[in-house]
mmCIF file of C-alpha atoms in Angstrom:
data_model
loop_
_atom_site.group_PDB
_atom_site.id
_atom_site.type_symbol
_atom_site.label_atom_id
_atom_site.label_comp_id
_atom_site.label_asym_id
_atom_site.label_seq_id
_atom_site.Cartn_x
_atom_site.Cartn_y
_atom_site.Cartn_z
ATOM 1 C CA MET D 1 -45.488 28.486 28.805
ATOM 2 C CA THR D 2 -43.110 30.292 26.442
ATOM 3 C CA ARG D 3 -39.502 30.934 27.185
ATOM 4 C CA ILE D 4 -38.369 34.562 27.310
ATOM 5 C CA ILE D 5 -35.290 35.247 25.204
ATOM 6 C CA ASN D 6 -33.062 38.279 25.527
ATOM 7 C CA LEU D 7 -32.431 39.255 21.892
ATOM 8 C CA ARG D 8 -29.213 41.131 22.696
ATOM 9 C CA GLN D 9 -27.715 38.037 24.327
ATOM 10 C CA ALA D 10 -28.955 35.821 21.493
ATOM 11 C CA ARG D 11 -27.269 38.050 18.876
ATOM 12 C CA LYS D 12 -24.015 38.106 20.839
ATOM 13 C CA SER D 13 -24.102 34.339 21.282
ATOM 14 C CA ARG D 14 -24.749 33.781 17.584
ATOM 15 C CA ALA D 15 -21.894 36.152 16.638
ATOM 16 C CA ARG D 16 -19.551 34.440 19.131
ATOM 17 C CA ASP D 17 -20.371 31.025 17.668
ATOM 18 C CA ALA D 18 -19.765 32.329 14.134
ATOM 19 C CA ARG D 19 -16.355 33.764 15.124
ATOM 20 C CA ARG D 20 -15.411 30.497 16.810
ATOM 21 C CA ALA D 21 -16.395 28.501 13.711
ATOM 22 C CA GLN D 22 -14.383 30.888 11.509
ATOM 23 C CA GLY D 23 -11.378 30.496 13.799
ATOM 24 C CA ASP D 24 -11.612 26.711 13.651
ATOM 25 C CA THR D 25 -11.782 26.885 9.859
ATOM 26 C CA ASN D 26 -8.721 29.151 9.722
ATOM 27 C CA ALA D 27 -6.809 26.854 12.059
ATOM 28 C CA ALA D 28 -7.547 23.889 9.808
ATOM 29 C CA ILE D 29 -6.539 25.802 6.684
ATOM 30 C CA HIS D 30 -3.329 27.336 7.977
ATOM 31 C CA GLY D 31 -2.157 24.356 9.981
ATOM 32 C CA GLU D 32 0.182 24.404 12.911
ATOM 33 C CA ALA D 33 2.277 27.065 14.598
ATOM 34 C CA LYS D 34 5.527 28.162 12.981
ATOM 35 C CA PRO D 35 7.843 26.720 15.681
ATOM 36 C CA LEU D 36 6.225 23.310 15.269
ATOM 37 C CA ARG D 37 6.397 23.584 11.487
ATOM 38 C CA ASP D 38 10.100 24.561 11.663
ATOM 39 C CA ALA D 39 10.878 21.675 14.016
ATOM 40 C CA ARG D 40 9.109 19.199 11.727
ATOM 41 C CA GLN D 41 11.020 20.530 8.696
ATOM 42 C CA ALA D 42 14.344 20.310 10.564
ATOM 43 C CA GLU D 43 13.617 16.682 11.475
ATOM 44 C CA GLN D 44 12.767 15.857 7.850
ATOM 45 C CA ASP D 45 15.982 17.528 6.650
ATOM 46 C CA ARG D 46 18.042 15.590 9.194
ATOM 47 C CA ALA D 47 16.424 12.309 8.181
ATOM 48 C CA ALA D 48 17.178 13.054 4.519
ATOM 49 C CA ARG D 49 20.837 13.799 5.329
ATOM 50 C CA VAL D 50 21.165 10.549 7.294
ATOM 51 C CA LEU D 51 19.621 8.588 4.439
ATOM 52 C CA ASP D 52 21.897 10.243 1.869
ATOM 53 C CA ALA D 53 24.943 9.506 4.023
ATOM 54 C CA HIS D 54 24.132 5.784 3.909
ATOM 55 C CA ARG D 55 23.338 5.683 0.210
ATOM 56 C CA GLN D 56 25.702 3.797 -2.044
ATOM 57 C CA ASP D 57 26.504 5.163 -5.477
ATOM 58 C CA PRO D 58 25.113 3.065 -8.331
ATOM 59 C CA PRO D 59 27.673 1.305 -10.512
ATOM 60 C CA ASN D 60 28.939 3.272 -13.472
ATOM 61 C CA GLN D 61 26.580 2.681 -16.407
ATOM 62 C CA ASP D 62 28.870 4.163 -19.088
ATOM 63 C CA PRO D 63 30.839 1.622 -21.167
ATOM 64 C CA PRO D 64 34.603 2.047 -21.252
ATOM 65 C CA THR D 65 35.722 4.364 -24.060
ATOM 66 C CA GLU D 66 38.934 2.478 -24.964
#
């Protein structure tokens, strides 16, 4: 026995699946939300400042000019 398919519902379902796939693709391309991105950048900046604060200057490489 064959299964009866409502073509209107099938078209809507196919369109809904296509929109969902497009949304997933866009989410992967554009990444995370701006507040999360800003928080991650702030943490990276803080870590860089802490590292720079503990860095020692290299010894002077220039020979004395006397």
